[in-house]
Amino acid sequence: MAILYLCPGRESESWVAPLKRLLPNDEVWVWPEVPDPAKVEVVLAWKQPREELQRYPNLKLISSIGAGVEHLVEDPTLPRGVPIVRIVEDRLTIGMVEYVVLHVLKRHRWVQEMEANQRARIWKWLPPQDTPTTTVGILGMGALGGAAAAVLKQIGFRVIGWSRSPKSVPGIESFHGRGGLEPFLSQCAHVACLLPNTAETRGILNKATIAALPRGAHVINAGRGSAVVDADLLAALDSGHLSWASLDVFNTEPLPPDSPYWTHPRVTVTPHNAADSIADYVVPTIVENIERLRAGLPLKNVVDRDRGY
Ligand code: NDP
Ligand code: OXD
């Protein structure tokens, strides 16, 4: 079998080395060097060129090398019967939990105000905010959102979650579906968006839904930039309706130099590095799926193409 690493623009060596080590009897090729397309049975893909995946007549498995899969499910030329899997892995999850907790705590403990005061040599006591009565909402209670919710709960916050399907998570009030969105948002002092990029989630943080947040709320987005209508978010920051936005993902990446986010006084920009796929840890999970494929066992972390995630 040949395994093809098809991730244009990403370095390949850290992926190819563990693949070769764990699959010594298989060929591992790095696109665009494909000696025999008919031998390719597994593709590891990230932002692959459209139509490229049609070139492999014996393809049996497509694995994203990240948690997100919009680059795959939105490619209409993808061979229909081939399963798509994605990454759910502890290091990735820990990274996202750290990111969400970091940004919630920075606001909760007035870090931005205190840093500004330090720069101005101002000794100013700021009142502690009460943790158990501060509500953090998680938009997208999946692998990453669910883990962040659990840690925030453990710290002592009141945590609520919103997802597509109803959930029953002890200690976390759950909302679901379009009808549950505004009742959920209306309670959030902080809202962290960890939604995938799908037709249903695009623009979900817009003028109307942002207006449903309490005045002074803090928006965190580490899912996908497409969830946010930028003009509406900026207007809410400028009017004071939102106190801060912590943004790791953007409608255009890299964030263009003229984006108002760069210089906005109440925005924290990070360059889409909330959580990274680290090859040494992710490759074994992909290899497990390859072994399952060979053994005819059910695959793990299968994507539902129609749902889009
Ligand atoms: P999951 O598929 O495990 O979770 C997605 C969650 O979103 C689920 O709870 C799902 O609901 C919910 N959801 C999806 N569509 C809707 C909808 N229309 N309405 C309400 N809820 C919806 O994904 P992960 O947690 O693993 O990852 C989430 C996203 O995080 C990825 O898709 C990726 O875009 C992003 N990401 C960002 C990174 C970064 O560095 N910034 C790194 C890694 C991932 P339900 O549970 O009912 O299915
Ligand atoms: C992912 C990402 O989807 O890094 O894994 O954004």
mmCIF file of N, CA and C in Angstrom, residues 29-159:
data_model
loop_
_atom_site.group_PDB
_atom_site.id
_atom_site.type_symbol
_atom_site.label_atom_id
_atom_site.label_comp_id
_atom_site.label_asym_id
_atom_site.label_seq_id
_atom_site.Cartn_x
_atom_site.Cartn_y
_atom_site.Cartn_z
ATOM 1 N N TRP A 29 4.738 8.469 0.396
ATOM 2 C CA TRP A 29 5.109 9.434 -0.633
ATOM 3 C C TRP A 29 4.645 10.830 -0.223
ATOM 4 N N VAL A 30 5.355 11.824 -0.708
ATOM 5 C CA VAL A 30 4.985 13.210 -0.414
ATOM 6 C C VAL A 30 4.592 13.888 -1.724
ATOM 7 N N TRP A 31 3.328 14.298 -1.803
ATOM 8 C CA TRP A 31 2.834 15.014 -2.980
ATOM 9 C C TRP A 31 3.717 16.226 -3.252
ATOM 10 N N PRO A 32 4.047 16.560 -4.489
ATOM 11 C CA PRO A 32 3.491 16.017 -5.738
ATOM 12 C C PRO A 32 4.287 14.844 -6.315
ATOM 13 N N GLU A 33 5.223 14.250 -5.551
ATOM 14 C CA GLU A 33 5.978 13.096 -6.075
ATOM 15 C C GLU A 33 5.139 11.833 -5.880
ATOM 16 N N VAL A 34 4.402 11.417 -6.903
ATOM 17 C CA VAL A 34 3.544 10.237 -6.778
ATOM 18 C C VAL A 34 3.936 9.257 -7.887
ATOM 19 N N PRO A 35 4.836 8.297 -7.587
ATOM 20 C CA PRO A 35 5.337 7.415 -8.649
ATOM 21 C C PRO A 35 4.234 6.603 -9.333
ATOM 22 N N ASP A 36 3.213 6.177 -8.562
ATOM 23 C CA ASP A 36 2.164 5.353 -9.172
ATOM 24 C C ASP A 36 0.826 5.656 -8.478
ATOM 25 N N PRO A 37 -0.012 6.538 -9.059
ATOM 26 C CA PRO A 37 -1.274 6.913 -8.400
ATOM 27 C C PRO A 37 -2.149 5.704 -8.051
ATOM 28 N N ALA A 38 -2.050 4.627 -8.824
ATOM 29 C CA ALA A 38 -2.914 3.456 -8.571
ATOM 30 C C ALA A 38 -2.541 2.749 -7.264
ATOM 31 N N LYS A 39 -1.357 2.976 -6.767
ATOM 32 C CA LYS A 39 -0.949 2.318 -5.516
ATOM 33 C C LYS A 39 -1.388 3.082 -4.262
ATOM 34 N N VAL A 40 -1.853 4.311 -4.453
ATOM 35 C CA VAL A 40 -2.205 5.135 -3.283
ATOM 36 C C VAL A 40 -3.550 4.669 -2.709
ATOM 37 N N GLU A 41 -3.522 4.193 -1.469
ATOM 38 C CA GLU A 41 -4.770 3.757 -0.828
ATOM 39 C C GLU A 41 -5.192 4.678 0.314
ATOM 40 N N VAL A 42 -4.214 5.409 0.876
ATOM 41 C CA VAL A 42 -4.524 6.314 1.989
ATOM 42 C C VAL A 42 -3.895 7.674 1.687
ATOM 43 N N VAL A 43 -4.693 8.727 1.889
ATOM 44 C CA VAL A 43 -4.160 10.083 1.727
ATOM 45 C C VAL A 43 -4.318 10.849 3.039
ATOM 46 N N LEU A 44 -3.236 11.505 3.445
ATOM 47 C CA LEU A 44 -3.294 12.450 4.562
ATOM 48 C C LEU A 44 -3.377 13.829 3.920
ATOM 49 N N ALA A 45 -4.474 14.528 4.143
ATOM 50 C CA ALA A 45 -4.708 15.739 3.353
ATOM 51 C C ALA A 45 -4.915 16.974 4.205
ATOM 52 N N TRP A 46 -4.386 18.102 3.713
ATOM 53 C CA TRP A 46 -4.646 19.426 4.312
ATOM 54 C C TRP A 46 -4.615 20.427 3.180
ATOM 55 N N LYS A 47 -5.761 21.063 2.947
ATOM 56 C CA LYS A 47 -5.857 22.088 1.897
ATOM 57 C C LYS A 47 -5.300 21.592 0.566
ATOM 58 N N GLN A 48 -5.743 20.421 0.176
ATOM 59 C CA GLN A 48 -5.301 19.817 -1.072
ATOM 60 C C GLN A 48 -5.925 20.565 -2.262
ATOM 61 N N PRO A 49 -5.237 20.586 -3.406
ATOM 62 C CA PRO A 49 -5.845 21.225 -4.578
ATOM 63 C C PRO A 49 -7.133 20.476 -4.975
ATOM 64 N N ARG A 50 -8.141 21.253 -5.371
ATOM 65 C CA ARG A 50 -9.390 20.653 -5.849
ATOM 66 C C ARG A 50 -9.106 19.664 -6.976
ATOM 67 N N GLU A 51 -9.842 18.600 -6.995
ATOM 68 C CA GLU A 51 -9.791 17.560 -8.037
ATOM 69 C C GLU A 51 -8.600 16.628 -7.857
ATOM 70 N N GLU A 52 -7.655 16.979 -6.979
ATOM 71 C CA GLU A 52 -6.472 16.144 -6.845
ATOM 72 C C GLU A 52 -6.842 14.725 -6.360
ATOM 73 N N LEU A 53 -7.814 14.640 -5.453
ATOM 74 C CA LEU A 53 -8.125 13.326 -4.871
ATOM 75 C C LEU A 53 -8.852 12.390 -5.838
ATOM 76 N N GLN A 54 -9.219 12.937 -6.993
ATOM 77 C CA GLN A 54 -9.835 12.077 -8.028
ATOM 78 C C GLN A 54 -8.801 11.237 -8.756
ATOM 79 N N ARG A 55 -7.536 11.578 -8.561
ATOM 80 C CA ARG A 55 -6.469 10.944 -9.363
ATOM 81 C C ARG A 55 -6.078 9.565 -8.853
ATOM 82 N N TYR A 56 -6.684 9.133 -7.716
ATOM 83 C CA TYR A 56 -6.215 7.893 -7.083
ATOM 84 C C TYR A 56 -7.339 6.852 -7.120
ATOM 85 N N PRO A 57 -7.315 5.973 -8.105
ATOM 86 C CA PRO A 57 -8.471 5.086 -8.334
ATOM 87 C C PRO A 57 -8.680 4.056 -7.215
ATOM 88 N N ASN A 58 -7.637 3.802 -6.416
ATOM 89 C CA ASN A 58 -7.778 2.777 -5.367
ATOM 90 C C ASN A 58 -7.782 3.365 -3.957
ATOM 91 N N LEU A 59 -8.178 4.634 -3.875
ATOM 92 C CA LEU A 59 -8.206 5.313 -2.578
ATOM 93 C C LEU A 59 -9.234 4.665 -1.655
ATOM 94 N N LYS A 60 -8.818 4.376 -0.408
ATOM 95 C CA LYS A 60 -9.729 3.713 0.543
ATOM 96 C C LYS A 60 -9.965 4.539 1.803
ATOM 97 N N LEU A 61 -9.086 5.514 2.044
ATOM 98 C CA LEU A 61 -9.231 6.303 3.274
ATOM 99 C C LEU A 61 -8.592 7.678 3.072
ATOM 100 N N ILE A 62 -9.336 8.718 3.511
ATOM 101 C CA ILE A 62 -8.782 10.077 3.503
ATOM 102 C C ILE A 62 -8.758 10.541 4.951
ATOM 103 N N SER A 63 -7.564 10.931 5.432
ATOM 104 C CA SER A 63 -7.468 11.444 6.800
ATOM 105 C C SER A 63 -7.044 12.895 6.758
ATOM 106 N N SER A 64 -7.825 13.747 7.420
ATOM 107 C CA SER A 64 -7.356 15.113 7.638
ATOM 108 C C SER A 64 -6.173 14.998 8.594
ATOM 109 N N ILE A 65 -5.261 15.960 8.555
ATOM 110 C CA ILE A 65 -4.204 15.928 9.571
ATOM 111 C C ILE A 65 -4.532 16.897 10.712
ATOM 112 N N GLY A 66 -5.744 17.440 10.664
ATOM 113 C CA GLY A 66 -6.201 18.301 11.752
ATOM 114 C C GLY A 66 -7.597 17.893 12.185
ATOM 115 N N ALA A 67 -8.145 18.678 13.116
ATOM 116 C CA ALA A 67 -9.518 18.406 13.568
ATOM 117 C C ALA A 67 -10.527 18.851 12.517
ATOM 118 N N GLY A 68 -10.205 19.946 11.823
ATOM 119 C CA GLY A 68 -11.132 20.488 10.839
ATOM 120 C C GLY A 68 -11.100 19.712 9.534
ATOM 121 N N VAL A 69 -12.221 19.715 8.844
ATOM 122 C CA VAL A 69 -12.315 18.934 7.600
ATOM 123 C C VAL A 69 -12.994 19.697 6.471
ATOM 124 N N GLU A 70 -13.151 21.018 6.619
ATOM 125 C CA GLU A 70 -13.867 21.745 5.571
ATOM 126 C C GLU A 70 -13.151 21.648 4.237
ATOM 127 N N HIS A 71 -11.814 21.528 4.260
ATOM 128 C CA HIS A 71 -11.062 21.410 2.999
ATOM 129 C C HIS A 71 -11.447 20.126 2.266
ATOM 130 N N LEU A 72 -11.962 19.151 3.003
ATOM 131 C CA LEU A 72 -12.363 17.883 2.378
ATOM 132 C C LEU A 72 -13.855 17.870 2.045
ATOM 133 N N VAL A 73 -14.702 18.147 3.031
ATOM 134 C CA VAL A 73 -16.147 18.000 2.771
ATOM 135 C C VAL A 73 -16.658 19.030 1.765
ATOM 136 N N GLU A 74 -15.935 20.130 1.620
ATOM 137 C CA GLU A 74 -16.401 21.154 0.668
ATOM 138 C C GLU A 74 -15.825 20.970 -0.723
ATOM 139 N N ASP A 75 -15.079 19.893 -0.920
ATOM 140 C CA ASP A 75 -14.523 19.627 -2.247
ATOM 141 C C ASP A 75 -15.493 18.706 -2.989
ATOM 142 N N PRO A 76 -16.278 19.251 -3.938
ATOM 143 C CA PRO A 76 -17.305 18.442 -4.585
ATOM 144 C C PRO A 76 -16.718 17.321 -5.446
ATOM 145 N N THR A 77 -15.419 17.393 -5.699
ATOM 146 C CA THR A 77 -14.812 16.386 -6.565
ATOM 147 C C THR A 77 -14.284 15.183 -5.765
ATOM 148 N N LEU A 78 -14.474 15.220 -4.451
ATOM 149 C CA LEU A 78 -13.955 14.131 -3.619
ATOM 150 C C LEU A 78 -14.685 12.828 -3.940
ATOM 151 N N PRO A 79 -13.940 11.709 -4.104
ATOM 152 C CA PRO A 79 -14.640 10.456 -4.409
ATOM 153 C C PRO A 79 -15.652 10.124 -3.314
ATOM 154 N N ARG A 80 -16.876 9.845 -3.706
ATOM 155 C CA ARG A 80 -18.007 9.795 -2.786
ATOM 156 C C ARG A 80 -17.906 8.657 -1.740
ATOM 157 N N GLY A 81 -17.511 7.493 -2.174
ATOM 158 C CA GLY A 81 -17.589 6.348 -1.249
ATOM 159 C C GLY A 81 -16.423 6.239 -0.270
ATOM 160 N N VAL A 82 -15.444 7.113 -0.384
ATOM 161 C CA VAL A 82 -14.230 6.952 0.444
ATOM 162 C C VAL A 82 -14.437 7.631 1.806
ATOM 163 N N PRO A 83 -14.241 6.892 2.920
ATOM 164 C CA PRO A 83 -14.453 7.519 4.231
ATOM 165 C C PRO A 83 -13.422 8.606 4.524
ATOM 166 N N ILE A 84 -13.884 9.613 5.264
ATOM 167 C CA ILE A 84 -13.000 10.699 5.723
ATOM 168 C C ILE A 84 -12.919 10.589 7.244
ATOM 169 N N VAL A 85 -11.697 10.633 7.767
ATOM 170 C CA VAL A 85 -11.542 10.674 9.225
ATOM 171 C C VAL A 85 -10.780 11.950 9.593
ATOM 172 N N ARG A 86 -10.865 12.310 10.868
ATOM 173 C CA ARG A 86 -10.207 13.545 11.319
ATOM 174 C C ARG A 86 -9.449 13.270 12.609
ATOM 175 N N ILE A 87 -8.787 14.288 13.115
ATOM 176 C CA ILE A 87 -7.918 14.085 14.275
ATOM 177 C C ILE A 87 -8.618 14.484 15.571
ATOM 178 N N VAL A 88 -8.639 13.534 16.475
ATOM 179 C CA VAL A 88 -8.999 13.796 17.870
ATOM 180 C C VAL A 88 -7.836 13.223 18.659
ATOM 181 N N GLU A 89 -7.093 14.088 19.343
ATOM 182 C CA GLU A 89 -5.839 13.619 19.949
ATOM 183 C C GLU A 89 -5.544 14.473 21.179
ATOM 184 N N ASP A 90 -4.969 13.839 22.200
ATOM 185 C CA ASP A 90 -4.836 14.509 23.502
ATOM 186 C C ASP A 90 -4.042 15.820 23.461
ATOM 187 N N ARG A 91 -2.891 15.842 22.757
ATOM 188 C CA ARG A 91 -2.083 17.071 22.748
ATOM 189 C C ARG A 91 -2.853 18.227 22.107
ATOM 190 N N LEU A 92 -3.601 17.902 21.051
ATOM 191 C CA LEU A 92 -4.421 18.914 20.370
ATOM 192 C C LEU A 92 -5.487 19.438 21.338
ATOM 193 N N THR A 93 -6.103 18.512 22.043
ATOM 194 C CA THR A 93 -7.162 18.890 22.984
ATOM 195 C C THR A 93 -6.584 19.748 24.108
ATOM 196 N N ILE A 94 -5.434 19.331 24.643
ATOM 197 C CA ILE A 94 -4.813 20.099 25.736
ATOM 198 C C ILE A 94 -4.501 21.523 25.263
ATOM 199 N N GLY A 95 -3.989 21.635 24.027
ATOM 200 C CA GLY A 95 -3.678 22.963 23.492
ATOM 201 C C GLY A 95 -4.921 23.838 23.464
ATOM 202 N N MET A 96 -6.025 23.297 23.007
ATOM 203 C CA MET A 96 -7.246 24.105 22.914
ATOM 204 C C MET A 96 -7.790 24.448 24.298
ATOM 205 N N VAL A 97 -7.714 23.495 25.212
ATOM 206 C CA VAL A 97 -8.184 23.778 26.577
ATOM 207 C C VAL A 97 -7.350 24.919 27.165
ATOM 208 N N GLU A 98 -6.027 24.845 26.977
ATOM 209 C CA GLU A 98 -5.151 25.917 27.482
ATOM 210 C C GLU A 98 -5.556 27.269 26.898
ATOM 211 N N TYR A 99 -5.795 27.270 25.578
ATOM 212 C CA TYR A 99 -6.111 28.540 24.912
ATOM 213 C C TYR A 99 -7.383 29.161 25.505
ATOM 214 N N VAL A 100 -8.416 28.339 25.643
ATOM 215 C CA VAL A 100 -9.704 28.878 26.118
ATOM 216 C C VAL A 100 -9.580 29.330 27.575
ATOM 217 N N VAL A 101 -8.956 28.489 28.395
ATOM 218 C CA VAL A 101 -8.826 28.837 29.819
ATOM 219 C C VAL A 101 -7.966 30.094 29.970
ATOM 220 N N LEU A 102 -6.870 30.159 29.209
ATOM 221 C CA LEU A 102 -5.981 31.328 29.259
ATOM 222 C C LEU A 102 -6.755 32.616 29.008
ATOM 223 N N HIS A 103 -7.552 32.620 27.943
ATOM 224 C CA HIS A 103 -8.208 33.873 27.569
ATOM 225 C C HIS A 103 -9.388 34.200 28.474
ATOM 226 N N VAL A 104 -10.077 33.175 28.963
ATOM 227 C CA VAL A 104 -11.134 33.453 29.951
ATOM 228 C C VAL A 104 -10.500 34.057 31.198
ATOM 229 N N LEU A 105 -9.412 33.452 31.688
ATOM 230 C CA LEU A 105 -8.808 33.929 32.940
ATOM 231 C C LEU A 105 -8.178 35.310 32.782
ATOM 232 N N LYS A 106 -7.631 35.591 31.600
ATOM 233 C CA LYS A 106 -7.051 36.922 31.405
ATOM 234 C C LYS A 106 -8.112 38.014 31.605
ATOM 235 N N ARG A 107 -9.310 37.776 31.051
ATOM 236 C CA ARG A 107 -10.382 38.768 31.233
ATOM 237 C C ARG A 107 -10.895 38.750 32.666
ATOM 238 N N HIS A 108 -11.103 37.533 33.156
ATOM 239 C CA HIS A 108 -11.712 37.374 34.473
ATOM 240 C C HIS A 108 -10.840 38.026 35.549
ATOM 241 N N ARG A 109 -9.509 37.976 35.367
ATOM 242 C CA ARG A 109 -8.588 38.528 36.369
ATOM 243 C C ARG A 109 -8.053 39.899 35.935
ATOM 244 N N TRP A 110 -8.751 40.572 35.021
ATOM 245 C CA TRP A 110 -8.427 41.941 34.605
ATOM 246 C C TRP A 110 -6.976 42.043 34.092
ATOM 247 N N VAL A 111 -6.446 41.049 33.443
ATOM 248 C CA VAL A 111 -5.027 41.081 33.073
ATOM 249 C C VAL A 111 -4.734 42.236 32.109
ATOM 250 N N GLN A 112 -5.616 42.449 31.134
ATOM 251 C CA GLN A 112 -5.325 43.521 30.166
ATOM 252 C C GLN A 112 -5.297 44.892 30.858
ATOM 253 N N GLU A 113 -6.255 45.115 31.792
ATOM 254 C CA GLU A 113 -6.298 46.396 32.504
ATOM 255 C C GLU A 113 -5.061 46.548 33.391
ATOM 256 N N MET A 114 -4.682 45.447 34.049
ATOM 257 C CA MET A 114 -3.543 45.539 34.971
ATOM 258 C C MET A 114 -2.242 45.765 34.205
ATOM 259 N N GLU A 115 -2.129 45.158 33.034
ATOM 260 C CA GLU A 115 -0.906 45.385 32.234
ATOM 261 C C GLU A 115 -0.845 46.846 31.776
ATOM 262 N N ALA A 116 -2.005 47.392 31.396
ATOM 263 C CA ALA A 116 -2.029 48.814 30.985
ATOM 264 C C ALA A 116 -1.667 49.695 32.182
ATOM 265 N N ASN A 117 -2.195 49.364 33.365
ATOM 266 C CA ASN A 117 -1.879 50.149 34.564
ATOM 267 C C ASN A 117 -0.391 50.054 34.897
ATOM 268 N N GLN A 118 0.162 48.864 34.737
ATOM 269 C CA GLN A 118 1.597 48.706 35.039
ATOM 270 C C GLN A 118 2.425 49.609 34.128
ATOM 271 N N ARG A 119 2.055 49.589 32.826
ATOM 272 C CA ARG A 119 2.814 50.413 31.874
ATOM 273 C C ARG A 119 2.748 51.895 32.265
ATOM 274 N N ALA A 120 1.593 52.302 32.852
ATOM 275 C CA ALA A 120 1.412 53.712 33.248
ATOM 276 C C ALA A 120 1.814 53.949 34.701
ATOM 277 N N ARG A 121 2.402 52.937 35.367
ATOM 278 C CA ARG A 121 2.809 53.029 36.783
ATOM 279 C C ARG A 121 1.643 53.424 37.676
ATOM 280 N N ILE A 122 0.472 52.844 37.384
ATOM 281 C CA ILE A 122 -0.722 53.139 38.193
ATOM 282 C C ILE A 122 -0.993 51.947 39.102
ATOM 283 N N TRP A 123 -1.028 52.183 40.400
ATOM 284 C CA TRP A 123 -1.352 51.140 41.392
ATOM 285 C C TRP A 123 -2.851 51.245 41.640
ATOM 286 N N LYS A 124 -3.636 50.363 41.000
ATOM 287 C CA LYS A 124 -5.093 50.493 41.132
ATOM 288 C C LYS A 124 -5.679 49.127 41.444
ATOM 289 N N TRP A 125 -6.355 49.041 42.566
ATOM 290 C CA TRP A 125 -7.008 47.791 42.968
ATOM 291 C C TRP A 125 -8.252 47.595 42.101
ATOM 292 N N LEU A 126 -8.398 46.409 41.583
ATOM 293 C CA LEU A 126 -9.603 46.120 40.783
ATOM 294 C C LEU A 126 -10.379 45.014 41.490
ATOM 295 N N PRO A 127 -11.686 45.139 41.552
ATOM 296 C CA PRO A 127 -12.482 44.203 42.365
ATOM 297 C C PRO A 127 -12.449 42.788 41.804
ATOM 298 N N PRO A 128 -12.259 41.767 42.650
ATOM 299 C CA PRO A 128 -12.288 40.392 42.135
ATOM 300 C C PRO A 128 -13.660 40.085 41.535
ATOM 301 N N GLN A 129 -13.667 39.302 40.467
ATOM 302 C CA GLN A 129 -14.947 38.880 39.882
ATOM 303 C C GLN A 129 -15.279 37.498 40.452
ATOM 304 N N ASP A 130 -16.542 37.284 40.735
ATOM 305 C CA ASP A 130 -16.956 36.043 41.398
ATOM 306 C C ASP A 130 -17.017 34.893 40.380
ATOM 307 N N THR A 131 -16.224 33.874 40.613
ATOM 308 C CA THR A 131 -16.103 32.796 39.627
ATOM 309 C C THR A 131 -17.386 31.951 39.495
ATOM 310 N N PRO A 132 -17.951 31.446 40.605
ATOM 311 C CA PRO A 132 -19.116 30.558 40.433
ATOM 312 C C PRO A 132 -20.330 31.228 39.783
ATOM 313 N N THR A 133 -20.398 32.566 39.866
ATOM 314 C CA THR A 133 -21.549 33.227 39.223
ATOM 315 C C THR A 133 -21.165 33.854 37.878
ATOM 316 N N THR A 134 -19.953 33.569 37.415
ATOM 317 C CA THR A 134 -19.547 34.028 36.071
ATOM 318 C C THR A 134 -19.809 32.891 35.092
ATOM 319 N N THR A 135 -20.604 33.168 34.076
ATOM 320 C CA THR A 135 -20.984 32.113 33.135
ATOM 321 C C THR A 135 -20.091 32.128 31.898
ATOM 322 N N VAL A 136 -19.492 30.965 31.627
ATOM 323 C CA VAL A 136 -18.736 30.786 30.392
ATOM 324 C C VAL A 136 -19.549 29.856 29.497
ATOM 325 N N GLY A 137 -19.805 30.303 28.286
ATOM 326 C CA GLY A 137 -20.563 29.476 27.338
ATOM 327 C C GLY A 137 -19.631 28.906 26.281
ATOM 328 N N ILE A 138 -19.853 27.659 25.942
ATOM 329 C CA ILE A 138 -19.044 27.023 24.899
ATOM 330 C C ILE A 138 -19.956 26.733 23.712
ATOM 331 N N LEU A 139 -19.640 27.356 22.587
ATOM 332 C CA LEU A 139 -20.369 27.084 21.338
ATOM 333 C C LEU A 139 -19.669 25.919 20.654
ATOM 334 N N GLY A 140 -20.282 24.749 20.669
ATOM 335 C CA GLY A 140 -19.654 23.562 20.074
ATOM 336 C C GLY A 140 -19.078 22.676 21.163
ATOM 337 N N MET A 141 -19.926 21.774 21.650
ATOM 338 C CA MET A 141 -19.512 20.906 22.772
ATOM 339 C C MET A 141 -18.989 19.576 22.247
ATOM 340 N N GLY A 142 -18.026 19.647 21.313
ATOM 341 C CA GLY A 142 -17.446 18.425 20.761
ATOM 342 C C GLY A 142 -16.203 18.017 21.518
ATOM 343 N N ALA A 143 -15.262 17.378 20.794
ATOM 344 C CA ALA A 143 -14.041 16.880 21.439
ATOM 345 C C ALA A 143 -13.317 18.029 22.152
ATOM 346 N N LEU A 144 -13.187 19.175 21.484
ATOM 347 C CA LEU A 144 -12.420 20.284 22.056
ATOM 348 C C LEU A 144 -13.273 21.109 23.022
ATOM 349 N N GLY A 145 -14.476 21.468 22.596
ATOM 350 C CA GLY A 145 -15.344 22.274 23.453
ATOM 351 C C GLY A 145 -15.712 21.546 24.740
ATOM 352 N N GLY A 146 -15.974 20.252 24.627
ATOM 353 C CA GLY A 146 -16.347 19.472 25.819
ATOM 354 C C GLY A 146 -15.208 19.442 26.828
ATOM 355 N N ALA A 147 -13.974 19.329 26.318
ATOM 356 C CA ALA A 147 -12.812 19.274 27.217
ATOM 357 C C ALA A 147 -12.590 20.635 27.884
ATOM 358 N N ALA A 148 -12.742 21.711 27.113
ATOM 359 C CA ALA A 148 -12.575 23.051 27.697
ATOM 360 C C ALA A 148 -13.648 23.304 28.751
ATOM 361 N N ALA A 149 -14.869 22.874 28.456
ATOM 362 C CA ALA A 149 -15.972 23.064 29.406
ATOM 363 C C ALA A 149 -15.670 22.359 30.728
ATOM 364 N N ALA A 150 -15.135 21.144 30.638
ATOM 365 C CA ALA A 150 -14.869 20.370 31.859
ATOM 366 C C ALA A 150 -13.829 21.063 32.738
ATOM 367 N N VAL A 151 -12.786 21.622 32.113
ATOM 368 C CA VAL A 151 -11.731 22.276 32.915
ATOM 369 C C VAL A 151 -12.251 23.584 33.513
ATOM 370 N N LEU A 152 -13.013 24.340 32.737
ATOM 371 C CA LEU A 152 -13.567 25.589 33.267
ATOM 372 C C LEU A 152 -14.499 25.303 34.439
ATOM 373 N N LYS A 153 -15.265 24.229 34.319
ATOM 374 C CA LYS A 153 -16.161 23.800 35.404
ATOM 375 C C LYS A 153 -15.338 23.454 36.648
ATOM 376 N N GLN A 154 -14.256 22.730 36.413
ATOM 377 C CA GLN A 154 -13.370 22.317 37.500
ATOM 378 C C GLN A 154 -12.765 23.535 38.214
ATOM 379 N N ILE A 155 -12.448 24.576 37.444
ATOM 380 C CA ILE A 155 -11.902 25.798 38.054
ATOM 381 C C ILE A 155 -12.954 26.448 38.955
ATOM 382 N N GLY A 156 -14.225 26.273 38.586
ATOM 383 C CA GLY A 156 -15.288 26.832 39.419
ATOM 384 C C GLY A 156 -16.248 27.756 38.702
ATOM 385 N N PHE A 157 -16.072 27.952 37.398
ATOM 386 C CA PHE A 157 -17.006 28.784 36.641
ATOM 387 C C PHE A 157 -18.351 28.082 36.498
ATOM 388 N N ARG A 158 -19.374 28.867 36.249
ATOM 389 C CA ARG A 158 -20.633 28.279 35.774
ATOM 390 C C ARG A 158 -20.449 28.101 34.267
ATOM 391 N N VAL A 159 -20.646 26.878 33.788
ATOM 392 C CA VAL A 159 -20.390 26.596 32.369
ATOM 393 C C VAL A 159 -21.679 26.115 31.705
#
